Short mmCIF file of C-alpha atoms in Angstrom, two decimals:
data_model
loop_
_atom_site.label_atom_id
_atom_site.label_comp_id
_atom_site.label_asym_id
_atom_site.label_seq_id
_atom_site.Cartn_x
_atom_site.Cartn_y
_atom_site.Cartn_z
CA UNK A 1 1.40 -34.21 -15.68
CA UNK A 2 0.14 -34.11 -12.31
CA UNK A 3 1.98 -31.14 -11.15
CA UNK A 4 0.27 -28.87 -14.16
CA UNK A 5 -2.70 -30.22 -13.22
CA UNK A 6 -2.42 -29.59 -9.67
CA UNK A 7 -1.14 -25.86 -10.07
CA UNK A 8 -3.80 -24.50 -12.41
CA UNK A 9 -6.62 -26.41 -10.45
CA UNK A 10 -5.63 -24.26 -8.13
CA UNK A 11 -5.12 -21.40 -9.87
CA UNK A 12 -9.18 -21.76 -11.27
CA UNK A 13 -10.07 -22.35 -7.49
CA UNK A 14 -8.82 -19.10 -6.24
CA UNK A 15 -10.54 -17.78 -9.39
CA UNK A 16 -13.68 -19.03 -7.98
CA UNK A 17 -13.28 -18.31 -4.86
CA UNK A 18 -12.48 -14.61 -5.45
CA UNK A 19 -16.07 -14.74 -6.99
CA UNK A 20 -17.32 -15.70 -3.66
CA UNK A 21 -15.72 -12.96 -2.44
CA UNK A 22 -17.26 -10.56 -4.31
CA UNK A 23 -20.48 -11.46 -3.51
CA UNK A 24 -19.74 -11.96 -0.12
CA UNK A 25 -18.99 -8.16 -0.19
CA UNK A 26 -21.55 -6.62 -1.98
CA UNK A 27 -24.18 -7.63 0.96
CA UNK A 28 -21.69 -6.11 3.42
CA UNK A 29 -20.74 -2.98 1.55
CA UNK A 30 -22.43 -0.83 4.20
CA UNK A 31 -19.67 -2.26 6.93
CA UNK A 32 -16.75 -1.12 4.90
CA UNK A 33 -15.88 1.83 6.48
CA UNK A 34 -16.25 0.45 10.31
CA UNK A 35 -13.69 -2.05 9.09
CA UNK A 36 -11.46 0.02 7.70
CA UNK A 37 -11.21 2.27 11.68
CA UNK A 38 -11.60 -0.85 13.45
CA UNK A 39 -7.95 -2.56 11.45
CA UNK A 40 -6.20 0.65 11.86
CA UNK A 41 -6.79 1.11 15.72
CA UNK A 42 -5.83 -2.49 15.97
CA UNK A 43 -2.54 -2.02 14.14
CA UNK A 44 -1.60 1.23 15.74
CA UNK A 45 -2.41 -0.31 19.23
CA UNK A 46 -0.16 -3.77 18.59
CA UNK A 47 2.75 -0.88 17.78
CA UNK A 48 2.77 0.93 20.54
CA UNK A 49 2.54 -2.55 22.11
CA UNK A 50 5.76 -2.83 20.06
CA UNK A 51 4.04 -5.64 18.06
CA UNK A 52 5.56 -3.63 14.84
CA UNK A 53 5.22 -6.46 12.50
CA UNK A 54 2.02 -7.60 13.11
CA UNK A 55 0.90 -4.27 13.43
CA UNK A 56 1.56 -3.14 10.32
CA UNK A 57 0.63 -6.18 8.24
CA UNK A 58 -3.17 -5.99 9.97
CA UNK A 59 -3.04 -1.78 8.91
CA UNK A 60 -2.21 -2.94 5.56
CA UNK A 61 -4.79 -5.46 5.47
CA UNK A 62 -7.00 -2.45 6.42
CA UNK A 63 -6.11 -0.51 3.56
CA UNK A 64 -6.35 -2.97 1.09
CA UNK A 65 -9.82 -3.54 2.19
CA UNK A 66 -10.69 -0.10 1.93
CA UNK A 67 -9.43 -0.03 -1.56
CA UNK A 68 -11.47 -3.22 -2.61
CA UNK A 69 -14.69 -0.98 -3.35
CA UNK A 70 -12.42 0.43 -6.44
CA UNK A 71 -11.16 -2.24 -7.72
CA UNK A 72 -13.50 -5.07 -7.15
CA UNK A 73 -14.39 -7.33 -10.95
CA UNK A 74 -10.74 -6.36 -11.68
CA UNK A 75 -10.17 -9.86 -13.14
CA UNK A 76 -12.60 -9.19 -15.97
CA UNK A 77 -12.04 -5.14 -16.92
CA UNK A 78 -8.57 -3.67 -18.61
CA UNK A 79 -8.77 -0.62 -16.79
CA UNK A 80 -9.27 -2.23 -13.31
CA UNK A 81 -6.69 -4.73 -13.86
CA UNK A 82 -3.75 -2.15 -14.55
CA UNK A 83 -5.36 -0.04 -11.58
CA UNK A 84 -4.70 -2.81 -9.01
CA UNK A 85 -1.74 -4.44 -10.61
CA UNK A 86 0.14 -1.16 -11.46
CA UNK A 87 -0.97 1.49 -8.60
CA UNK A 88 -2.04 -1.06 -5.64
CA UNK A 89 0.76 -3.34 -6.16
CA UNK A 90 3.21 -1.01 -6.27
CA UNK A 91 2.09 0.60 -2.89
CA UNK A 92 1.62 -3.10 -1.64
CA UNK A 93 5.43 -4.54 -2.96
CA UNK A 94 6.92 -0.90 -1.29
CA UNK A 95 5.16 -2.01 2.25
CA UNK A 96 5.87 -5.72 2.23
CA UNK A 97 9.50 -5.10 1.18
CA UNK A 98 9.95 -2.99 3.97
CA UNK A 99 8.53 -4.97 6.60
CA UNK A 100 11.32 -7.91 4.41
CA UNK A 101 13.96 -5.29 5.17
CA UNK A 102 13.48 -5.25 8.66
CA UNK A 103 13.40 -8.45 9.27
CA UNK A 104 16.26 -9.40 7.47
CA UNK A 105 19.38 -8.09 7.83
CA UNK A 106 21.34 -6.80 5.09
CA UNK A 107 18.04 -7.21 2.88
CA UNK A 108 18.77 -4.87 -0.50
CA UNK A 109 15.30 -2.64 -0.57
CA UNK A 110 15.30 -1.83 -4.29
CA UNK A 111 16.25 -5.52 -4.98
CA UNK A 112 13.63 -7.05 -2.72
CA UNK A 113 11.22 -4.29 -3.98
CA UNK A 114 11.52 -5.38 -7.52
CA UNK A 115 11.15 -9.01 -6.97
CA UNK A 116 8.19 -8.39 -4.91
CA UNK A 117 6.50 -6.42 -7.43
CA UNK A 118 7.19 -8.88 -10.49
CA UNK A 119 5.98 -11.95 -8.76
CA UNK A 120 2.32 -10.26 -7.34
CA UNK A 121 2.29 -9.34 -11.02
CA UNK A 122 2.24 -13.02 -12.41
CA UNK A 123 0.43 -14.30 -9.74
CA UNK A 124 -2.15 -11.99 -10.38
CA UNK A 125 -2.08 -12.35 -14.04
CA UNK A 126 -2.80 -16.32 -13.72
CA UNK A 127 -5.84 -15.75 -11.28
CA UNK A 128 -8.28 -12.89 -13.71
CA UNK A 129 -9.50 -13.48 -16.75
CA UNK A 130 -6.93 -15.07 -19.15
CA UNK A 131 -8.32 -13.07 -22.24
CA UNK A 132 -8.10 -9.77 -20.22
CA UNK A 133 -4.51 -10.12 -18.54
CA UNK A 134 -3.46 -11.74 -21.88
CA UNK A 135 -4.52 -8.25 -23.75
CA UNK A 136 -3.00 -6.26 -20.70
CA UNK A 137 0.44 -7.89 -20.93
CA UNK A 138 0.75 -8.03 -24.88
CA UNK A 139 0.26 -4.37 -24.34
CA UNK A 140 2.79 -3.71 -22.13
CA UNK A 141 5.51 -5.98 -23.17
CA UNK A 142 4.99 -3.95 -26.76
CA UNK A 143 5.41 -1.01 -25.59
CA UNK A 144 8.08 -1.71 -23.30
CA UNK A 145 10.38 -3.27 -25.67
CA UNK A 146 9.16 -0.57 -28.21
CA UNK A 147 10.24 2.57 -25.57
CA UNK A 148 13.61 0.30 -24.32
CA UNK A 149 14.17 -0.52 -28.61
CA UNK A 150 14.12 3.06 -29.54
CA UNK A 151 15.52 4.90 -26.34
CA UNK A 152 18.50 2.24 -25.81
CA UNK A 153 19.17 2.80 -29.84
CA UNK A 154 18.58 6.83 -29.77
CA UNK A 155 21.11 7.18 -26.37
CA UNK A 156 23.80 4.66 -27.62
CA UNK A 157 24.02 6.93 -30.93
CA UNK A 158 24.26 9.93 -28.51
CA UNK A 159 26.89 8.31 -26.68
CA UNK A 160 28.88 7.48 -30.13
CA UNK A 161 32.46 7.75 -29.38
CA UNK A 162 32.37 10.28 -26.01
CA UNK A 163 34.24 9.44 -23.08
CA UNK A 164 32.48 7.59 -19.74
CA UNK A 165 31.24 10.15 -17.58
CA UNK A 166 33.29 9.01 -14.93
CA UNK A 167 36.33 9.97 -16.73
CA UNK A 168 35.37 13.97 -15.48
CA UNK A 169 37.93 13.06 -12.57
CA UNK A 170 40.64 13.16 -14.95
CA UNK A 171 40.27 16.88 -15.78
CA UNK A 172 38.63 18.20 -13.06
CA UNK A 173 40.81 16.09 -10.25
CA UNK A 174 37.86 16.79 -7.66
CA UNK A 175 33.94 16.93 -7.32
CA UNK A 176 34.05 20.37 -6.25
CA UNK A 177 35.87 21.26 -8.90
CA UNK A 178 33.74 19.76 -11.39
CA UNK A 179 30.66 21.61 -9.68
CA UNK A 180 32.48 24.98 -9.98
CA UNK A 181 32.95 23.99 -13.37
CA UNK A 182 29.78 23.87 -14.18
CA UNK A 183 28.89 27.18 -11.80
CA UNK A 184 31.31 28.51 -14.75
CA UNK A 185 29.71 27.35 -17.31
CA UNK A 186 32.44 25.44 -18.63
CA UNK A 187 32.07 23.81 -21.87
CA UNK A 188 34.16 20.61 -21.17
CA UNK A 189 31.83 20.60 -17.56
CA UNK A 190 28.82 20.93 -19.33
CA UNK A 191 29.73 18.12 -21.37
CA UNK A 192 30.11 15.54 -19.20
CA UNK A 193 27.35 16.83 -16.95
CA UNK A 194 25.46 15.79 -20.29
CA UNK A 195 27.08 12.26 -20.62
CA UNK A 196 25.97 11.90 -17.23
CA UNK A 197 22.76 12.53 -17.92
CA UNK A 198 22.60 9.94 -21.06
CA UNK A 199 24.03 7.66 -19.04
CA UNK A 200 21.26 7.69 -16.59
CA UNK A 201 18.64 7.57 -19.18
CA UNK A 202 20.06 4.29 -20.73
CA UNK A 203 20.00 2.80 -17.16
CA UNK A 204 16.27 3.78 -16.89
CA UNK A 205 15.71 2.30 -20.32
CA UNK A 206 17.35 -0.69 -19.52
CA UNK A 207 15.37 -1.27 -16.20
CA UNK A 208 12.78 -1.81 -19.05
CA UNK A 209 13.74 -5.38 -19.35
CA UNK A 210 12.37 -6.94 -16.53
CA UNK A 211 9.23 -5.55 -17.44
CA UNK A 212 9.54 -6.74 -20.58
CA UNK A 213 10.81 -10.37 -19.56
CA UNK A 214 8.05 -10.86 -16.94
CA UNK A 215 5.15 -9.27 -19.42
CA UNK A 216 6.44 -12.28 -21.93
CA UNK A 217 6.71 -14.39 -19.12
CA UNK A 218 2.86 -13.79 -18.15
CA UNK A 219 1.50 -14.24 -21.76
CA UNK A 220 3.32 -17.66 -22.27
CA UNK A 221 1.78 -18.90 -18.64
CA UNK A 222 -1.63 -17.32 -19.47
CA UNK A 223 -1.66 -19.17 -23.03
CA UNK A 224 -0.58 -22.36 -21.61
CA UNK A 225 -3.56 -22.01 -19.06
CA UNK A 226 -5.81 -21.09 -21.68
CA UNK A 227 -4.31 -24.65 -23.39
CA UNK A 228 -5.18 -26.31 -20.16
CA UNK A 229 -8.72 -24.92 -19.50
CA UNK A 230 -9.93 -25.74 -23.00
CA UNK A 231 -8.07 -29.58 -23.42
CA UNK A 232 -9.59 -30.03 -19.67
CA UNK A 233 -12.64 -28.35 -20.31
CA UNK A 234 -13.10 -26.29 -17.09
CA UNK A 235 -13.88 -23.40 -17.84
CA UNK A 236 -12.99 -19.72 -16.29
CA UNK A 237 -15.85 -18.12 -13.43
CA UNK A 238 -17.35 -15.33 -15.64
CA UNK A 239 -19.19 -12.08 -14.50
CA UNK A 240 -20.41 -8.71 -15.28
CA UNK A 241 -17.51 -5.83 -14.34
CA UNK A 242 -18.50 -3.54 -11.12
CA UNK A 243 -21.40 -2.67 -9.22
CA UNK A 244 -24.67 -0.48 -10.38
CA UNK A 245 -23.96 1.85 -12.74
CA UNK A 246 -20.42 0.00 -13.81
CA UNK A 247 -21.69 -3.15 -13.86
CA UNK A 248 -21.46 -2.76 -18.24
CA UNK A 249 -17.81 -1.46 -17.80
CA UNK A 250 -15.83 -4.32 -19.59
CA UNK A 251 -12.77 -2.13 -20.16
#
């Protein structure tokens, strides 16, 4: 199949290329911080010049610069990978799904957010090491299904025959009577003020699941690369993790 072929060739050749990178860096360490002003003046000047797009996407590329001194042999070390894929994506997904939101109208933040967030997660899954990101993701798909398995099963006995929360309308007609219900201290208040709560903490449970599909998603793509590298017999760029006095941290 040419089209498997074609993707993970490409996959191994950003691989490779990210090696470059590295090495491209570690001569130029020293500039770093130059690099880092230099982006943000740019970006803060193409603003005011009402450039706001552009702006913001050459600050960003600033900061993710500035951030690759902490991160950099993330592809072969546990630690570094959730660092970047957890905490810099995050920060990264929230900024691009912004600038998304402004330039499309009626663009859902949380929605676009979300998507964002899962898909830099794959993609960076398929480009480090498959053994690491294949360790990383069985981890977190087990204990995201094992937190969604036990909370989902823990609130729905909790919520065993009780009434919606939104049924408080019914007795207390009002919001503000409801919340001077509760100023009151009244039991039948207090009790739906607790379904309420339960009710939000199966929502957050349940926002488990894309977690938990993508995670699964991400170890069936890493093993069928791992299928693909061995039958082709190209194998993955390998290095030592970090710089100097990190360069033994494997996890």
């Amino acid at each position: 199949m040419k089209s498997v072929d074609g993707f993970f060739t490409w996959i191994l050749s950003i691989q490779n290329l990210l090696e470059k990178i590295e090495g491209w860096y570690r001569t130029r360490r020293k500039y770093v911080p130059w690099v880092y002003m230099s982006t943000f003046m740019i970006g803060v000047v193409l603003i005011l010049l009402k450039l706001v797009m552009l702006g913001e996407l050459v600050i960003i590329s600033g900061v993710v610069f500035a951030g690759v001194d902490n991160i950099i042999g993330w592809k072969h070390s546990v630690r570094r990978w959730l660092k970047l894929c957890v905490v810099y994506n995050l920060f990264f997904s929230l900024l691009l799904a912004g600038i998304v939101q402004g330039m499309v109208k009626g663009a859902i933040a949380d929605i676009v957010f979300v998507i964002i967030y899962l898909l830099v997660w794959v993609f960076l899954s398929l480009i480090s090491n498959s053994k690491v990101a294949l360790l990383v993701n069985e981890i977190v798909s087990g204990m995201a299904a094992t937190i969604f398995t036990i909370g989902t099963y823990l609130v729905s006995m909790a919520l065993k025959n009780k009434p919606a929360s939104s049924n408080y309308l019914l007795y207390f007609q009002t919001d503000e009577v409801f919340e001077l219900a509760l100023a009151n201290k009244d039991a039948l208040a207090w009790e739906f003020f607790g379904i309420m709560g339960l009710e939000m903490l199966e929502t957050v449970f349940l926002s488990l699941l894309p977690v938990i599909g993508v995670s699964a998603l991400c170890i069936i793509m890493i093993k069928i690369k791992g299928y693909w590298v061995e039958k082709n017999r190209t194998p993955e760029p390998e290095k030592k993790i970090g710089y100097s006095e990190e360069a033994t941290d494997t996890y």
